[in-house]
PDB file of C-alpha atoms in Angstrom:
ATOM      1  CA  MET A   1      -0.148   0.056   0.348  1.00 50.00           C
ATOM      2  CA  ASN A   2       0.855   3.116  -0.788  1.00 55.00           C
ATOM      3  CA  SER A   3       0.544   6.130   2.442  1.00 56.00           C
ATOM      4  CA  GLU A   4       1.195   9.234   3.728  1.00 57.00           C
ATOM      5  CA  ILE A   5       0.268  10.742   6.664  1.00 54.00           C
ATOM      6  CA  ALA A   6       1.541  14.722   7.463  1.00 52.00           C
ATOM      7  CA  HIS A   7       1.302  17.233   9.768  1.00 46.00           C
ATOM      8  CA  PRO A   8       1.116  20.848   9.158  1.00 43.00           C
ATOM      9  CA  ALA A   9       0.960  22.150   5.329  1.00 42.00           C
ATOM     10  CA  PRO A  10       1.547  24.990   4.053  1.00 39.00           C
ATOM     11  CA  THR A  11      -1.721  26.717   2.751  1.00 39.00           C
ATOM     12  CA  ASP A  12      -1.070  26.667  -0.908  1.00 40.00           C
ATOM     13  CA  ALA A  13      -1.987  23.181  -0.562  1.00 43.00           C
ATOM     14  CA  ARG A  14      -5.797  23.058  -0.660  1.00 42.00           C
ATOM     15  CA  PRO A  15      -7.060  21.117  -3.798  1.00 46.00           C
ATOM     16  CA  ALA A  16      -9.297  22.846  -6.041  1.00 46.00           C
ATOM     17  CA  GLY A  17     -13.208  23.328  -5.324  1.00 47.00           C
ATOM     18  CA  HIS A  18     -11.406  23.734  -1.938  1.00 46.00           C
ATOM     19  CA  THR A  19     -13.770  25.903   0.722  1.00 52.00           C
ATOM     20  CA  GLU A  20     -11.778  28.700   2.263  1.00 56.00           C
ATOM     21  CA  HIS A  21     -10.060  27.293   5.726  1.00 57.00           C
ATOM     22  CA  SER A  22      -7.138  27.657   7.744  1.00 59.00           C
ATOM     23  CA  ALA A  23      -3.713  25.965   6.905  1.00 66.00           C
ATOM     24  CA  PRO A  24      -4.345  21.964   7.656  1.00 66.00           C
ATOM     25  CA  THR A  25      -3.158  20.628  10.021  1.00 83.00           C
ATOM     26  CA  ARG A  26      -3.094  17.078   8.658  1.00 90.00           C
ATOM     27  CA  HIS A  27      -3.373  14.871   6.194  1.00 94.00           C
ATOM     28  CA  PHE A  28      -3.653  10.812   5.408  1.00 97.00           C
ATOM     29  CA  THR A  29      -3.159   9.649   1.386  1.00 97.00           C
ATOM     30  CA  ILE A  30      -3.037   5.723   0.014  1.00 97.00           C
ATOM     31  CA  ARG A  31      -3.885   4.190  -2.791  1.00 96.00           C
ATOM     32  CA  LEU A  32      -5.762   1.594  -2.717  1.00 95.00           C
ATOM     33  CA  SER A  33      -7.380  -1.459  -5.712  1.00 93.00           C
ATOM     34  CA  ALA A  34     -10.211  -0.453  -6.976  1.00 92.00           C
ATOM     35  CA  THR A  35     -12.233  -3.430  -5.413  1.00 93.00           C
ATOM     36  CA  PRO A  36     -14.778  -4.014  -3.035  1.00 94.00           C
ATOM     37  CA  ARG A  37     -11.841  -4.451  -0.544  1.00 96.00           C
ATOM     38  CA  GLY A  38      -9.826  -1.495  -1.558  1.00 95.00           C
ATOM     39  CA  ALA A  39     -13.306   0.257  -1.166  1.00 95.00           C
ATOM     40  CA  ARG A  40     -13.943  -1.598   2.856  1.00 97.00           C
ATOM     41  CA  LEU A  41     -10.743  -0.946   3.636  1.00 97.00           C
ATOM     42  CA  ALA A  42     -10.637   2.961   3.221  1.00 97.00           C
ATOM     43  CA  ARG A  43     -13.200   3.276   5.507  1.00 97.00           C
ATOM     44  CA  HIS A  44     -11.593   1.017   7.967  1.00 98.00           C
ATOM     45  CA  LEU A  45      -8.169   2.897   7.942  1.00 98.00           C
ATOM     46  CA  ALA A  46     -10.091   6.149   7.872  1.00 98.00           C
ATOM     47  CA  ALA A  47     -11.450   4.881  10.630  1.00 97.00           C
ATOM     48  CA  GLU A  48      -8.268   4.152  12.805  1.00 97.00           C
ATOM     49  CA  GLN A  49      -7.072   7.831  11.562  1.00 97.00           C
ATOM     50  CA  LEU A  50      -9.519  10.149  12.184  1.00 95.00           C
ATOM     51  CA  ASP A  51      -8.821   7.691  15.817  1.00 95.00           C
ATOM     52  CA  THR A  52      -6.052   8.992  16.365  1.00 94.00           C
ATOM     53  CA  TRP A  53      -6.458  12.124  15.619  1.00 92.00           C
ATOM     54  CA  GLY A  54      -8.728  12.610  18.628  1.00 89.00           C
ATOM     55  CA  TRP A  55     -12.240  11.671  17.218  1.00 90.00           C
ATOM     56  CA  PRO A  56     -12.923   7.419  18.706  1.00 94.00           C
ATOM     57  CA  TYR A  57     -14.206   5.298  17.782  1.00 94.00           C
ATOM     58  CA  ALA A  58     -17.074   4.953  18.951  1.00 93.00           C
ATOM     59  CA  THR A  59     -18.559   9.167  18.835  1.00 93.00           C
ATOM     60  CA  ASP A  60     -20.569   9.217  16.025  1.00 94.00           C
ATOM     61  CA  ALA A  61     -18.218  11.885  14.054  1.00 93.00           C
ATOM     62  CA  ASN A  62     -16.061   8.653  13.187  1.00 95.00           C
ATOM     63  CA  GLY A  63     -18.433   7.420  12.360  1.00 95.00           C
ATOM     64  CA  THR A  64     -19.816   9.922   9.873  1.00 95.00           C
ATOM     65  CA  ALA A  65     -16.866   9.891   8.177  1.00 96.00           C
ATOM     66  CA  ALA A  66     -16.122   6.527   7.939  1.00 97.00           C
ATOM     67  CA  LEU A  67     -19.410   6.334   6.967  1.00 96.00           C
ATOM     68  CA  LEU A  68     -18.826   9.450   3.767  1.00 97.00           C
ATOM     69  CA  VAL A  69     -15.648   6.819   3.242  1.00 97.00           C
ATOM     70  CA  GLY A  70     -17.084   4.505   3.004  1.00 96.00           C
ATOM     71  CA  GLU A  71     -20.270   5.481   0.334  1.00 94.00           C
ATOM     72  CA  LEU A  72     -17.471   7.727  -2.554  1.00 95.00           C
ATOM     73  CA  ALA A  73     -14.771   4.715  -2.183  1.00 96.00           C
ATOM     74  CA  ALA A  74     -17.579   2.231  -3.271  1.00 94.00           C
ATOM     75  CA  ASN A  75     -19.006   4.490  -6.025  1.00 91.00           C
ATOM     76  CA  ALA A  76     -14.680   5.367  -7.424  1.00 91.00           C
ATOM     77  CA  VAL A  77     -14.934   1.530  -7.286  1.00 92.00           C
ATOM     78  CA  ARG A  78     -18.073   0.214  -9.335  1.00 87.00           C
ATOM     79  CA  HIS A  79     -18.440   4.151 -11.506  1.00 76.00           C
ATOM     80  CA  GLY A  80     -14.760   4.503 -11.527  1.00 67.00           C
ATOM     81  CA  ARG A  81     -13.019   1.772 -12.026  1.00 66.00           C
ATOM     82  CA  GLU A  82     -10.390   1.212 -14.866  1.00 70.00           C
ATOM     83  CA  ARG A  83      -9.351  -2.168 -15.691  1.00 74.00           C
ATOM     84  CA  GLY A  84      -5.648  -2.337 -13.858  1.00 68.00           C
ATOM     85  CA  ARG A  85      -6.286   1.448 -11.460  1.00 81.00           C
ATOM     86  CA  ASP A  86      -6.604   1.899  -8.201  1.00 91.00           C
ATOM     87  CA  PHE A  87      -8.239   4.566  -6.763  1.00 94.00           C
ATOM     88  CA  ARG A  88      -7.284   6.838  -3.934  1.00 95.00           C
ATOM     89  CA  LEU A  89      -8.519   8.114  -0.640  1.00 97.00           C
ATOM     90  CA  ARG A  90      -7.797  11.430   0.794  1.00 97.00           C
ATOM     91  CA  LEU A  91      -8.296  12.677   4.110  1.00 97.00           C
ATOM     92  CA  THR A  92      -7.621  16.717   5.201  1.00 95.00           C
ATOM     93  CA  LEU A  93      -8.524  18.629   8.798  1.00 92.00           C
ATOM     94  CA  TYR A  94      -8.757  21.693   9.150  1.00 88.00           C
ATOM     95  CA  PRO A  95      -9.064  23.057  12.837  1.00 82.00           C
ATOM     96  CA  VAL A  96     -11.602  25.660  14.435  1.00 76.00           C
ATOM     97  CA  ASP A  97     -10.138  29.144  12.488  1.00 67.00           C
ATOM     98  CA  ALA A  98     -10.085  33.010  13.060  1.00 58.00           C
ATOM     99  CA  THR A  99     -13.058  32.260  12.535  1.00 62.00           C
ATOM    100  CA  ARG A 100     -14.776  30.228  14.970  1.00 52.00           C
ATOM    101  CA  ARG A 101     -15.337  27.839  11.562  1.00 62.00           C
ATOM    102  CA  PRO A 102     -15.502  23.817  13.399  1.00 69.00           C
ATOM    103  CA  ASP A 103     -13.441  21.142  12.984  1.00 87.00           C
ATOM    104  CA  THR A 104     -13.561  20.076   9.038  1.00 91.00           C
ATOM    105  CA  LEU A 105     -12.753  17.304   7.191  1.00 95.00           C
ATOM    106  CA  ARG A 106     -12.242  17.567   3.691  1.00 96.00           C
ATOM    107  CA  ILE A 107     -12.703  13.798   2.527  1.00 97.00           C
ATOM    108  CA  GLU A 108     -11.497  13.097  -1.487  1.00 97.00           C
ATOM    109  CA  VAL A 109     -12.159   9.995  -3.168  1.00 95.00           C
ATOM    110  CA  THR A 110      -9.864   9.661  -6.551  1.00 93.00           C
ATOM    111  CA  ASP A 111     -11.066   7.343  -9.557  1.00 89.00           C
ATOM    112  CA  ALA A 112      -9.669   6.280 -13.093  1.00 85.00           C
ATOM    113  CA  ARG A 113     -12.640   7.884 -14.374  1.00 74.00           C
ATOM    114  CA  PRO A 114     -12.762  11.735 -15.358  1.00 70.00           C
ATOM    115  CA  GLY A 115     -15.325  11.135 -17.743  1.00 71.00           C
ATOM    116  CA  ASP A 116     -18.512   9.510 -15.531  1.00 67.00           C
ATOM    117  CA  ARG A 117     -19.298  12.014 -13.531  1.00 66.00           C
ATOM    118  CA  PRO A 118     -21.974  11.186 -10.434  1.00 65.00           C
ATOM    119  CA  PRO A 119     -25.272  14.953 -11.099  1.00 64.00           C
ATOM    120  CA  ALA A 120     -24.218  17.859  -9.913  1.00 65.00           C
ATOM    121  CA  ALA A 121     -24.362  19.336  -5.917  1.00 68.00           C
ATOM    122  CA  GLY A 122     -27.994  19.460  -5.627  1.00 71.00           C
ATOM    123  CA  SER A 123     -29.860  17.837  -8.213  1.00 62.00           C
ATOM    124  CA  LEU A 124     -30.716  14.094  -6.865  1.00 59.00           C
ATOM    125  CA  ARG A 125     -33.087  12.084  -6.825  1.00 70.00           C
ATOM    126  CA  PRO A 126     -34.178   9.347  -4.794  1.00 70.00           C
ATOM    127  CA  PRO A 127     -33.939   6.277  -6.254  1.00 63.00           C
ATOM    128  CA  ALA A 128     -37.552   3.452  -6.883  1.00 65.00           C
ATOM    129  CA  PRO A 129     -38.397   1.749  -3.699  1.00 70.00           C
ATOM    130  CA  ASP A 130     -37.580  -1.444  -4.626  1.00 69.00           C
ATOM    131  CA  ALA A 131     -33.967  -0.229  -6.493  1.00 58.00           C
ATOM    132  CA  GLU A 132     -30.562  -2.110  -5.220  1.00 64.00           C
ATOM    133  CA  SER A 133     -29.276   0.933  -5.230  1.00 57.00           C
ATOM    134  CA  GLY A 134     -28.974   4.506  -5.892  1.00 59.00           C
ATOM    135  CA  ARG A 135     -28.943   6.404  -2.714  1.00 65.00           C
ATOM    136  CA  GLY A 136     -24.956   6.922  -1.324  1.00 75.00           C
ATOM    137  CA  LEU A 137     -24.726  10.082  -2.649  1.00 81.00           C
ATOM    138  CA  LEU A 138     -27.997  11.386  -0.859  1.00 81.00           C
ATOM    139  CA  LEU A 139     -25.814  10.307   1.860  1.00 87.00           C
ATOM    140  CA  VAL A 140     -22.963  11.750   1.810  1.00 88.00           C
ATOM    141  CA  GLU A 141     -25.588  14.987   0.686  1.00 89.00           C
ATOM    142  CA  ALA A 142     -27.504  14.503   3.758  1.00 88.00           C
ATOM    143  CA  LEU A 143     -24.096  13.909   6.593  1.00 92.00           C
ATOM    144  CA  SER A 144     -22.081  16.684   4.437  1.00 92.00           C
ATOM    145  CA  THR A 145     -21.888  20.018   4.743  1.00 92.00           C
ATOM    146  CA  HIS A 146     -21.371  20.739   1.289  1.00 91.00           C
ATOM    147  CA  TRP A 147     -19.952  18.407  -1.825  1.00 91.00           C
ATOM    148  CA  GLY A 148     -19.082  18.305  -5.565  1.00 90.00           C
ATOM    149  CA  THR A 149     -16.043  17.102  -8.151  1.00 89.00           C
ATOM    150  CA  THR A 150     -13.024  18.336  -9.500  1.00 89.00           C
ATOM    151  CA  GLY A 151     -10.717  17.691 -12.516  1.00 82.00           C
ATOM    152  CA  GLY A 152      -7.662  17.691 -11.911  1.00 73.00           C
ATOM    153  CA  ASP A 153      -5.869  16.011 -14.438  1.00 81.00           C
ATOM    154  CA  PRO A 154      -7.402  15.186 -18.015  1.00 84.00           C
ATOM    155  CA  TYR A 155      -7.225  10.489 -16.557  1.00 85.00           C
ATOM    156  CA  THR A 156      -8.855  11.349 -13.361  1.00 88.00           C
ATOM    157  CA  LYS A 157     -11.908  13.214 -11.036  1.00 90.00           C
ATOM    158  CA  THR A 158     -12.175  13.208  -7.201  1.00 92.00           C
ATOM    159  CA  VAL A 159     -15.278  13.076  -5.263  1.00 92.00           C
ATOM    160  CA  TRP A 160     -15.240  15.048  -2.443  1.00 95.00           C
ATOM    161  CA  CYS A 161     -16.963  15.857   0.420  1.00 95.00           C
ATOM    162  CA  GLU A 162     -16.626  17.539   3.944  1.00 94.00           C
ATOM    163  CA  VAL A 163     -17.807  17.344   7.141  1.00 94.00           C
ATOM    164  CA  ALA A 164     -17.690  19.556  10.425  1.00 91.00           C
ATOM    165  CA  LEU A 165     -16.567  16.656  13.314  1.00 87.00           C
ATOM    166  CA  ASP A 166     -17.692  19.360  15.513  1.00 79.00           C
ATOM    167  CA  ALA A 167     -21.134  19.114  14.838  1.00 72.00           C
ATOM    168  CA  TYR A 168     -21.419  15.659  17.737  1.00 65.00           C
ATOM    169  CA  CYS A 169     -19.266  14.497  19.800  1.00 50.00           C
ATOM    170  CA  ARG A 170     -15.491  14.233  20.894  1.00 46.00           C
TER     171      ARG A 170
END
C-alpha cells in the first residue's frame, strides 16, 4: 500500500474546489485497489486515522466520516473503475480557525474515470423504492456540509465532501 501521513502543510496546498479554511493540520493519503476490498479497507483506515487524530471509533464524528468514505470509495469502485488503476483516498483535517469555523474534515476519493461524473450537488433524485442501489450520494449530501467533483487532469476525477466534525460529540 502507498500511504502518506503529513502534518502541517503549506496554505497553498489546497485542492481545487476547496472552500476557504485555515491551513490544514493533518493529511492522510493512500492508494487502494479499485475493488470492494479496497473500498472496505478505505473505510477502516479512515476510521483508524480519525481515532489517531482524536475522534475515537465510538463517536458519531468517526462513524459519519467512515460512512462517507465508504460511500465515496464504493462509488469509485463501481462507477470509476478502470482495469489496472487504483483509487486514491485523501483525508485533510482543517482546525477551528479565526472565523470560528469548526474542525472540518475534507474527504476526497479520486478514480480513473474522468468522464463519468455524478450528478451535481442538489440535483440528486431518490431511486425507486425497490432499487438495490442509488442511495450513496444521497447519504453524502445529507451528512456532509457540502460536496462536489473536481477534475485535476484528463485521466482522473475527484469526488469530495466536507464534514464539520465538531458538530458531533468527541
